[in-house]
Short mmCIF file of C-alpha atoms and ligand atoms in Angstrom, two decimals:
data_model
loop_
_atom_site.label_atom_id
_atom_site.label_comp_id
_atom_site.label_asym_id
_atom_site.label_seq_id
_atom_site.Cartn_x
_atom_site.Cartn_y
_atom_site.Cartn_z
CA MET A 1 -21.69 -19.99 -9.42
CA LYS A 2 -22.56 -18.11 -12.65
CA ILE A 3 -22.72 -14.48 -12.93
CA SER A 4 -26.24 -13.08 -13.60
CA SER A 5 -25.55 -9.46 -13.74
CA VAL A 6 -22.85 -6.89 -13.06
CA GLY A 7 -23.56 -3.41 -11.64
CA ALA A 8 -21.91 -0.21 -10.34
CA LEU A 9 -22.24 2.87 -8.49
CA GLU A 10 -20.37 6.29 -8.10
CA PHE A 11 -19.34 6.01 -4.49
CA LEU A 12 -16.87 8.46 -2.78
CA ASP A 13 -13.36 7.65 -1.27
CA SER A 14 -11.90 9.19 2.03
CA ARG A 15 -10.74 12.40 0.15
CA GLY A 16 -14.31 12.96 -0.88
CA ASN A 17 -13.52 11.99 -4.50
CA PRO A 18 -15.75 9.81 -6.66
CA THR A 19 -14.79 6.29 -7.20
CA VAL A 20 -16.31 2.94 -8.54
CA SER A 21 -18.20 0.51 -6.46
CA ALA A 22 -18.99 -2.67 -8.50
CA GLN A 23 -21.49 -5.43 -7.71
CA ILE A 24 -21.67 -8.89 -8.95
CA HIS A 25 -25.02 -10.89 -8.55
CA LEU A 26 -24.78 -14.90 -9.24
CA GLN A 27 -27.49 -17.01 -10.08
CA ASP A 28 -27.87 -18.62 -6.91
CA GLY A 29 -28.70 -15.34 -5.37
CA THR A 30 -25.39 -14.43 -3.89
CA VAL A 31 -24.38 -10.56 -4.17
CA ALA A 32 -21.21 -9.10 -3.59
CA SER A 33 -19.58 -5.78 -4.19
CA ALA A 34 -16.20 -3.95 -3.86
CA ILE A 35 -15.01 -0.50 -3.70
CA VAL A 36 -12.08 0.95 -5.65
CA PRO A 37 -9.09 2.98 -3.82
CA SER A 38 -7.19 6.04 -5.66
CA GLY A 39 -3.56 6.96 -5.30
CA ALA A 40 -2.35 10.62 -5.01
CA SER A 41 1.64 9.93 -5.52
CA THR A 42 1.06 7.49 -8.51
CA GLY A 43 3.57 5.66 -10.64
CA GLU A 44 3.73 6.73 -13.96
CA ARG A 45 3.14 3.11 -15.12
CA GLU A 46 0.18 2.65 -13.29
CA ALA A 47 -3.08 1.49 -14.77
CA ALA A 48 -5.14 4.30 -15.44
CA GLU A 49 -8.36 5.39 -13.54
CA LEU A 50 -11.09 6.45 -15.99
CA ARG A 51 -12.70 9.86 -14.76
CA ASP A 52 -15.36 11.95 -16.41
CA GLY A 53 -13.16 15.17 -16.98
CA ASP A 54 -16.40 16.96 -16.92
CA PRO A 55 -15.85 20.35 -14.82
CA ASN A 56 -19.31 20.64 -13.84
CA ARG A 57 -19.26 17.44 -11.71
CA TYR A 58 -16.77 16.95 -8.97
CA GLY A 59 -14.16 19.24 -10.35
CA GLY A 60 -13.76 16.76 -13.44
CA LYS A 61 -13.12 13.59 -11.02
CA GLY A 62 -16.61 12.02 -11.67
CA VAL A 63 -16.58 8.43 -12.49
CA GLN A 64 -19.89 8.14 -14.19
CA THR A 65 -18.28 6.90 -17.58
CA ALA A 66 -16.63 3.92 -15.70
CA VAL A 67 -19.90 3.19 -13.84
CA THR A 68 -21.55 2.94 -17.25
CA HIS A 69 -18.88 0.57 -18.66
CA VAL A 70 -19.79 -1.72 -16.01
CA ARG A 71 -23.35 -1.62 -16.44
CA THR A 72 -23.00 -2.20 -20.03
CA GLU A 73 -20.19 -3.67 -21.85
CA ILE A 74 -18.69 -5.47 -18.88
CA HIS A 75 -22.19 -6.73 -17.71
CA ALA A 76 -22.73 -8.02 -21.16
CA ALA A 77 -19.57 -9.73 -21.50
CA LEU A 78 -19.51 -11.53 -18.07
CA VAL A 79 -23.29 -12.78 -17.74
CA GLY A 80 -22.86 -16.48 -17.71
CA TYR A 81 -19.19 -16.73 -16.61
CA ASP A 82 -18.18 -18.94 -13.63
CA VAL A 83 -17.21 -16.77 -10.87
CA THR A 84 -14.84 -18.95 -9.37
CA ASP A 85 -12.52 -18.90 -12.63
CA GLN A 86 -11.01 -15.54 -11.65
CA LYS A 87 -8.34 -15.89 -14.32
CA ARG A 88 -10.63 -16.56 -17.10
CA LEU A 89 -12.72 -13.44 -15.79
CA ASP A 90 -10.07 -11.09 -15.57
CA ASP A 91 -8.55 -12.00 -18.74
CA ARG A 92 -11.85 -11.44 -20.44
CA LEU A 93 -11.96 -7.81 -18.82
CA ILE A 94 -8.32 -7.20 -20.16
CA GLU A 95 -9.30 -8.26 -23.84
CA LEU A 96 -12.37 -6.50 -23.41
CA ASP A 97 -10.50 -3.07 -22.69
CA GLY A 98 -7.95 -3.82 -25.29
CA THR A 99 -5.49 -1.15 -24.02
CA PRO A 100 -2.17 -1.85 -22.41
CA ASN A 101 -2.88 0.01 -19.21
CA LYS A 102 -6.91 -0.53 -19.11
CA SER A 103 -7.62 3.25 -20.06
CA ARG A 104 -10.37 2.31 -22.32
CA LEU A 105 -13.05 0.94 -20.02
CA GLY A 106 -11.02 2.34 -16.85
CA ALA A 107 -8.88 0.40 -14.47
CA ASN A 108 -11.36 1.55 -11.79
CA ALA A 109 -14.22 -0.10 -13.42
CA ILE A 110 -12.13 -3.22 -14.08
CA LEU A 111 -10.69 -3.91 -10.77
CA GLY A 112 -14.08 -3.22 -9.28
CA VAL A 113 -15.61 -5.96 -11.03
CA SER A 114 -12.50 -8.26 -10.51
CA MET A 115 -12.58 -7.76 -6.80
CA ALA A 116 -16.48 -8.04 -6.59
CA ALA A 117 -16.14 -11.46 -8.40
CA ALA A 118 -13.55 -12.73 -5.92
CA ARG A 119 -15.63 -11.75 -3.14
CA ALA A 120 -18.72 -13.11 -4.48
CA ALA A 121 -16.72 -16.24 -5.25
CA ALA A 122 -15.85 -16.56 -1.49
CA SER A 123 -19.09 -16.11 -0.29
CA ALA A 124 -20.90 -18.62 -2.73
CA THR A 125 -18.32 -21.00 -1.70
CA GLY A 126 -18.57 -20.60 1.88
CA GLN A 127 -15.10 -19.33 2.59
CA PRO A 128 -13.54 -16.25 4.04
CA LEU A 129 -12.17 -14.41 1.33
CA PHE A 130 -8.57 -14.85 2.73
CA LYS A 131 -9.17 -18.62 2.44
CA TYR A 132 -10.49 -18.32 -0.91
CA LEU A 133 -7.72 -16.36 -2.25
CA GLY A 134 -4.86 -17.97 -0.59
CA GLY A 135 -5.96 -21.46 -0.23
CA ASN A 136 -5.55 -23.59 2.87
CA GLN A 137 -2.01 -22.70 3.72
CA GLU A 138 -1.14 -21.23 7.00
CA SER A 139 -0.35 -17.90 6.81
CA PRO A 140 1.06 -15.60 9.66
CA LEU A 141 -0.83 -12.23 10.36
CA PRO A 142 0.88 -9.37 9.04
CA VAL A 143 2.85 -6.82 11.07
CA PRO A 144 0.80 -3.33 10.93
CA CYS A 145 3.31 -0.76 9.65
CA LEU A 146 1.53 2.60 11.15
CA ASN A 147 2.29 5.39 9.28
CA VAL A 148 2.09 8.31 12.15
CA ILE A 149 3.55 11.22 10.58
CA ASN A 150 2.51 12.17 6.94
CA GLY A 151 4.25 14.60 4.48
CA GLY A 152 4.90 14.83 1.06
CA ARG A 153 1.68 14.80 -1.35
CA HIS A 154 -0.31 13.39 1.85
CA ALA A 155 -0.02 16.57 3.89
CA ASP A 156 0.00 20.47 3.92
CA ASN A 157 3.19 20.78 6.24
CA THR A 158 6.93 21.42 5.72
CA VAL A 159 7.79 17.74 5.52
CA ASP A 160 9.04 16.27 2.12
CA PHE A 161 9.04 12.80 3.02
CA GLN A 162 5.85 10.89 2.68
CA GLU A 163 5.34 8.59 5.23
CA PHE A 164 7.17 7.70 8.82
CA GLN A 165 6.04 4.47 9.92
CA ILE A 166 6.24 2.00 13.07
CA ALA A 167 6.24 -1.45 12.92
CA PRO A 168 5.38 -3.07 16.49
CA HIS A 169 7.04 -6.59 15.55
CA ASN A 170 7.90 -7.84 19.08
CA ALA A 171 4.28 -9.06 20.03
CA SER A 172 2.60 -12.27 20.55
CA SER A 173 -0.15 -11.62 18.28
CA PHE A 174 -1.62 -9.01 15.71
CA SER A 175 -4.04 -7.53 18.07
CA GLU A 176 -1.01 -7.07 20.55
CA GLY A 177 1.19 -5.63 17.88
CA LEU A 178 -1.50 -3.28 16.86
CA ARG A 179 -2.06 -2.23 20.48
CA MET A 180 1.62 -1.19 20.81
CA GLY A 181 1.39 0.65 17.70
CA ILE A 182 -1.84 2.40 18.52
CA GLU A 183 -0.36 3.22 22.11
CA THR A 184 2.56 4.83 20.31
CA PHE A 185 0.31 6.83 18.07
CA HIS A 186 -1.22 8.44 21.26
CA ALA A 187 1.96 9.11 22.98
CA LEU A 188 3.20 10.85 19.74
CA LYS A 189 0.03 12.85 19.87
CA THR A 190 0.90 14.01 23.57
CA LEU A 191 4.23 14.72 22.75
CA LEU A 192 3.68 16.75 19.72
CA ARG A 193 0.99 18.79 21.44
CA THR A 194 3.30 19.37 24.35
CA GLU A 195 5.93 20.86 21.97
CA GLY A 196 3.53 23.00 20.42
CA LYS A 197 2.97 21.00 17.15
CA ALA A 198 -0.09 20.84 15.33
CA THR A 199 -1.73 17.33 15.82
CA GLY A 200 -4.36 17.54 12.84
CA VAL A 201 -4.03 14.37 10.61
CA GLY A 202 -2.91 13.88 6.89
CA ASP A 203 -4.50 11.62 4.34
CA GLU A 204 -3.47 8.35 5.62
CA GLY A 205 -4.25 9.16 9.49
CA GLY A 206 -0.72 10.20 10.77
CA PHE A 207 -0.06 13.42 12.31
CA ALA A 208 0.95 16.07 9.55
CA PRO A 209 2.96 18.83 11.91
CA ASP A 210 5.50 21.48 10.51
CA LEU A 211 9.04 20.29 11.36
CA GLY A 212 12.19 21.75 11.07
CA ASN A 213 13.60 19.13 8.63
CA ASP A 214 12.51 15.31 7.70
CA GLU A 215 15.07 13.64 10.28
CA ASP A 216 12.82 15.45 13.03
CA ALA A 217 10.09 13.19 12.26
CA VAL A 218 12.13 10.08 13.03
CA GLU A 219 13.51 11.88 16.36
CA PHE A 220 10.00 12.54 17.70
CA ILE A 221 8.70 9.04 16.71
CA LEU A 222 11.60 7.40 18.75
CA ARG A 223 10.72 9.45 21.78
CA ALA A 224 7.00 8.46 21.41
CA ILE A 225 8.03 4.98 21.22
CA GLU A 226 9.92 5.22 24.52
CA LYS A 227 7.18 7.53 26.43
CA ALA A 228 4.70 4.60 25.27
CA GLY A 229 6.81 2.24 27.24
CA TYR A 230 8.52 0.43 24.27
CA ARG A 231 11.94 -0.02 23.12
CA PRO A 232 12.77 1.23 19.58
CA GLY A 233 14.39 -1.50 17.62
CA GLU A 234 13.74 -4.14 19.98
CA ASP A 235 9.83 -4.10 20.19
CA ILE A 236 9.25 -1.49 17.58
CA VAL A 237 11.21 -0.63 14.46
CA LEU A 238 10.64 2.13 11.67
CA CYS A 239 9.72 1.97 7.97
CA LEU A 240 9.80 4.94 5.51
CA ASP A 241 8.11 5.91 2.24
CA PRO A 242 9.82 8.94 1.09
CA ALA A 243 8.02 8.53 -2.24
CA THR A 244 10.84 10.23 -3.91
CA SER A 245 9.53 9.96 -7.44
CA GLU A 246 7.41 13.34 -6.11
CA LEU A 247 10.74 15.15 -5.33
CA TRP A 248 12.73 14.07 -8.68
CA ASN A 249 13.28 16.86 -11.04
CA ASN A 250 15.50 16.15 -14.03
CA GLY A 251 17.91 14.30 -12.26
CA THR A 252 17.91 16.11 -8.97
CA TYR A 253 15.66 15.48 -5.66
CA VAL A 254 14.43 18.91 -4.75
CA PHE A 255 12.97 19.18 -1.00
CA GLU A 256 10.51 22.14 -1.71
CA LYS A 257 8.36 21.81 1.22
CA SER A 258 11.10 21.96 3.77
CA GLY A 259 13.46 24.00 1.98
CA GLN A 260 16.56 21.75 2.60
CA GLU A 261 19.35 21.64 0.04
CA ASP A 262 18.48 19.79 -3.24
CA MET A 263 20.33 16.22 -3.52
CA THR A 264 21.94 14.39 -6.06
CA THR A 265 21.24 10.33 -6.24
CA GLN A 266 24.56 9.80 -4.64
CA GLU A 267 23.60 12.17 -1.70
CA MET A 268 20.24 10.47 -1.30
CA ILE A 269 21.96 7.09 -1.18
CA GLN A 270 24.31 8.41 1.24
CA LEU A 271 21.42 9.92 3.69
CA TRP A 272 19.81 6.58 3.43
CA LYS A 273 23.03 4.79 4.64
CA THR A 274 23.30 7.45 7.37
CA TRP A 275 19.73 6.83 8.74
CA VAL A 276 19.95 3.19 8.41
CA ASN A 277 23.02 2.85 10.68
CA LYS A 278 21.87 5.52 13.10
CA TYR A 279 18.13 4.57 13.55
CA PRO A 280 16.19 1.14 13.78
CA ILE A 281 15.13 1.51 10.20
CA VAL A 282 14.10 -1.91 8.49
CA LEU A 283 12.54 -0.82 5.53
CA ILE A 284 12.58 2.01 2.92
CA GLU A 285 10.12 2.30 0.15
CA ASP A 286 10.64 4.30 -3.07
CA ALA A 287 14.18 5.34 -1.53
CA LEU A 288 15.03 6.66 -5.12
CA ALA A 289 12.58 7.73 -7.89
CA GLU A 290 10.93 5.72 -10.48
CA ASN A 291 12.92 6.86 -13.29
CA ASP A 292 16.29 6.86 -11.26
CA TRP A 293 16.91 2.75 -12.33
CA LEU A 294 20.62 3.21 -12.35
CA GLY A 295 20.54 4.77 -8.76
CA TRP A 296 18.12 1.84 -7.52
CA LYS A 297 20.44 -0.74 -8.82
CA GLN A 298 23.46 1.08 -6.73
CA LEU A 299 21.33 1.54 -3.66
CA THR A 300 20.39 -2.16 -3.67
CA ALA A 301 24.13 -3.23 -4.03
CA THR A 302 24.82 -0.65 -1.08
CA LEU A 303 21.81 -1.65 1.23
CA GLY A 304 20.21 -4.76 -0.03
CA ASN A 305 21.40 -7.05 2.58
CA GLN A 306 20.89 -4.70 5.32
CA VAL A 307 17.32 -3.17 4.69
CA GLU A 308 13.95 -4.06 2.79
CA LEU A 309 14.05 -1.80 -0.25
CA VAL A 310 10.43 -1.67 -1.68
CA GLY A 311 9.66 -0.67 -5.04
CA ASP A 312 6.37 1.05 -5.23
CA ASP A 313 5.99 3.83 -8.01
CA ILE A 314 8.93 1.97 -9.69
CA PHE A 315 7.27 -0.95 -10.13
CA CYS A 316 3.43 -0.63 -10.14
CA THR A 317 2.57 -3.98 -8.98
CA ASN A 318 3.30 -5.01 -12.67
CA PRO A 319 4.80 -8.60 -13.29
CA ALA A 320 6.67 -7.64 -16.18
CA ILE A 321 8.42 -4.47 -14.77
CA LEU A 322 9.15 -6.70 -11.48
CA GLN A 323 10.70 -9.24 -13.79
CA GLU A 324 12.96 -6.44 -15.44
CA ALA A 325 13.75 -5.33 -11.91
CA ILE A 326 14.71 -8.79 -10.53
CA GLU A 327 17.05 -9.16 -13.61
CA LYS A 328 18.62 -6.02 -12.99
CA GLY A 329 19.16 -6.29 -9.18
CA VAL A 330 16.74 -3.64 -8.40
CA GLY A 331 15.43 -3.39 -4.97
CA ASN A 332 14.52 -6.73 -2.79
CA SER A 333 10.71 -6.17 -2.16
CA ILE A 334 7.66 -5.01 -3.98
CA LEU A 335 4.66 -2.89 -2.83
CA ILE A 336 1.33 -4.22 -3.91
CA LYS A 337 -1.52 -2.28 -4.55
CA LEU A 338 -4.52 -3.84 -6.71
CA ASN A 339 -5.35 -0.67 -8.34
CA GLN A 340 -2.00 -0.14 -9.85
CA ILE A 341 -2.34 -3.13 -12.01
CA GLY A 342 -6.24 -3.40 -12.06
CA THR A 343 -7.14 -7.23 -11.67
CA VAL A 344 -6.97 -9.56 -8.76
CA SER A 345 -5.16 -12.33 -11.01
CA GLU A 346 -2.64 -10.13 -12.20
CA THR A 347 -1.77 -8.89 -8.77
CA LEU A 348 -1.74 -12.62 -7.30
CA GLU A 349 0.81 -13.26 -10.12
CA CYS A 350 2.95 -10.55 -9.09
CA VAL A 351 2.94 -11.80 -5.51
CA GLN A 352 3.87 -15.04 -6.58
CA LEU A 353 6.61 -14.07 -9.15
CA ALA A 354 8.01 -11.81 -6.07
CA GLN A 355 7.90 -14.74 -3.60
CA LYS A 356 9.46 -17.03 -6.21
CA CYS A 357 12.38 -14.75 -6.80
CA GLY A 358 12.96 -13.93 -3.24
CA TYR A 359 11.46 -10.64 -3.11
CA GLY A 360 9.65 -9.25 -0.34
CA VAL A 361 5.95 -8.63 -0.52
CA TYR A 362 4.32 -5.56 1.17
CA VAL A 363 0.39 -4.99 0.57
CA SER A 364 -0.55 -1.60 0.92
CA HIS A 365 -3.83 0.49 0.94
CA ARG A 366 -3.80 3.77 -1.29
CA SER A 367 -4.18 7.38 0.16
CA GLY A 368 -7.66 7.70 -1.12
CA GLU A 369 -9.20 4.70 0.45
CA THR A 370 -12.72 3.47 1.25
CA GLU A 371 -14.48 1.04 3.77
CA ASP A 372 -13.58 -1.70 1.67
CA THR A 373 -11.43 -4.44 3.42
CA PHE A 374 -10.13 -6.51 0.88
CA ILE A 375 -6.37 -5.80 1.21
CA ALA A 376 -6.69 -7.34 4.77
CA ASP A 377 -7.58 -10.36 3.35
CA LEU A 378 -4.97 -10.29 0.66
CA ALA A 379 -2.36 -9.72 3.17
CA VAL A 380 -3.42 -12.93 5.13
CA ALA A 381 -3.92 -14.62 1.60
CA THR A 382 -0.24 -14.23 0.36
CA GLY A 383 1.36 -14.28 3.68
CA CYS A 384 3.08 -11.24 2.90
CA GLY A 385 4.05 -10.47 6.46
CA HIS A 386 3.64 -6.93 6.70
CA ILE A 387 0.90 -4.68 5.56
CA LYS A 388 0.51 -0.75 5.45
CA THR A 389 -2.82 0.61 5.68
CA GLY A 390 -2.84 3.72 7.89
CA SER A 391 -2.23 5.29 11.13
CA GLY A 392 -4.00 5.34 14.42
CA CYS A 393 -7.20 6.84 13.19
CA ARG A 394 -9.59 7.38 10.04
CA GLY A 395 -12.18 4.86 9.64
CA GLU A 396 -11.25 3.72 6.24
CA ARG A 397 -7.74 2.62 7.55
CA ILE A 398 -9.13 1.26 10.80
CA ALA A 399 -11.67 -0.80 9.11
CA LYS A 400 -8.52 -2.88 7.61
CA PHE A 401 -7.12 -3.37 11.22
CA ASN A 402 -10.59 -4.51 12.64
CA ARG A 403 -10.95 -6.78 9.72
CA LEU A 404 -7.63 -8.35 10.78
CA ILE A 405 -8.50 -8.70 14.18
CA GLU A 406 -11.50 -10.62 13.19
CA ILE A 407 -9.60 -12.89 10.97
CA GLU A 408 -6.96 -13.42 13.74
CA HIS A 409 -9.95 -14.46 16.17
CA SER A 410 -11.53 -16.86 13.57
CA LEU A 411 -8.24 -18.62 13.23
CA GLY A 412 -8.14 -19.32 16.84
CA ASP A 413 -5.21 -21.35 18.13
CA SER A 414 -3.51 -21.62 14.78
CA ALA A 415 -3.28 -17.96 14.33
CA CYS A 416 0.31 -16.52 14.57
CA TYR A 417 1.90 -13.24 14.03
CA ALA A 418 4.58 -12.71 11.53
CA GLY A 419 6.86 -10.39 13.54
CA LEU A 420 10.24 -9.49 12.46
CA GLY A 421 10.25 -12.61 9.91
CA GLY A 422 7.38 -10.81 7.97
CA PHE A 423 9.90 -8.58 6.66
CA HIS A 424 12.37 -9.25 3.82
CA GLN A 425 15.11 -11.93 4.74
CA SER A 426 17.81 -9.48 4.67
CA ILE A 427 16.82 -7.38 7.76
CA VAL A 428 16.29 -10.45 10.11
CA SER A 429 20.24 -10.90 10.53
CA THR A 430 20.61 -7.40 11.41
CA GLN A 431 18.04 -6.83 13.99
CA HIS A 432 18.61 -3.67 15.67
P1 LIG B 1 -0.66 6.85 -2.66
O1 LIG B 1 0.34 6.83 -1.66
O2 LIG B 1 -1.69 5.92 -2.66
O3 LIG B 1 -0.78 8.52 -2.81
O4 LIG B 1 0.29 6.50 -4.03
C1 LIG B 1 0.64 5.64 -0.97
C2 LIG B 1 2.29 5.17 -1.34
O5 LIG B 1 2.98 6.14 -2.13
O6 LIG B 1 2.55 4.32 -0.99
ZN1 LIG B 2 4.93 4.60 -1.87
#
């Protein structure tokens, strides 16, 4: 189980930007690799991706320096390490980097190696990745929350909120839930086309039409659910990620793309109250901006027993920030993105802290993704109950769904589907 060498290549992500692919070779001949994703609407306190900044290559976005760090310093530090001791290996990477945000070696270099190590360990011990990461506890398959309308930083349309998701919870299995979601995605396409709207897709595979205002997106989706033969609320619920840190400007929420009126924190909270009461919305992520902690506290007191309030940019998959949020009563759930923190061990530590403290856990892709399916296994390993990994198209997103279908099949009769119970407990009592 000892590492014999560590390598890396400069790969490309789904936006055609360079990213790190890391490989681990073990003395027993096992080889495993992993590819790192990349965000667009990033939190200020995320671990730092190292980019070359050379304007003559990929507009400065090359990752050759990070690749070199893997091949030289990281390789030298890890040769001989037991690959099954993930914590010790990750701690060594953190120590070697020496900065609080992994900016010297690059969080992209470090995470690639950390993920590849987990995969190598799973392979060398003869286990699927989800079993290796999660142990033998029975975990439900997550509800796929499909981001069927894209806006914000992920699309060039007039929609300010970033993500409008459908969660097909009322199904007997993951595969059936996914089918309901995909059928609704196709129904939405027909509906948009019929009404003269564009059906091109955004970064995460959801449609990206120009709409009159953000609420129109919700209305279109509800109609699509019915058109596909399902009942909004009873079969399929809605989740939102407005990614409001992107709208935040000196204490005001600015709706630049749609041209709607600016809003204060109070007005935003009022908007969410109205929407939650009017529509079958069970989850809102980044309902307020990452620097609006006072607003978040108030929002949580107002809606936290009715809806899952997920912190993405505000928590950055960081156990220390999450701890502070728990103490302050901010949010009731956390988005989990491996590259926000930069190692597998810290990601798992964050999940454990959230679960211990009654926070929801929502495993997520990035808007810049790859064919790597690590997060599908992570979602099952953690028993997080719901995953967001795209919409009804784009191979880098579908790859995760296909992996989950494979996992479900491999579990046979012991497979179960999380359904509405996969969301934070606050919403179960208020089934729409
Ligand atoms: P990102 O978007 O990967 O661009 O950060 C995803 C999200 O905000 O959840
Ligand atoms: Zn988000």
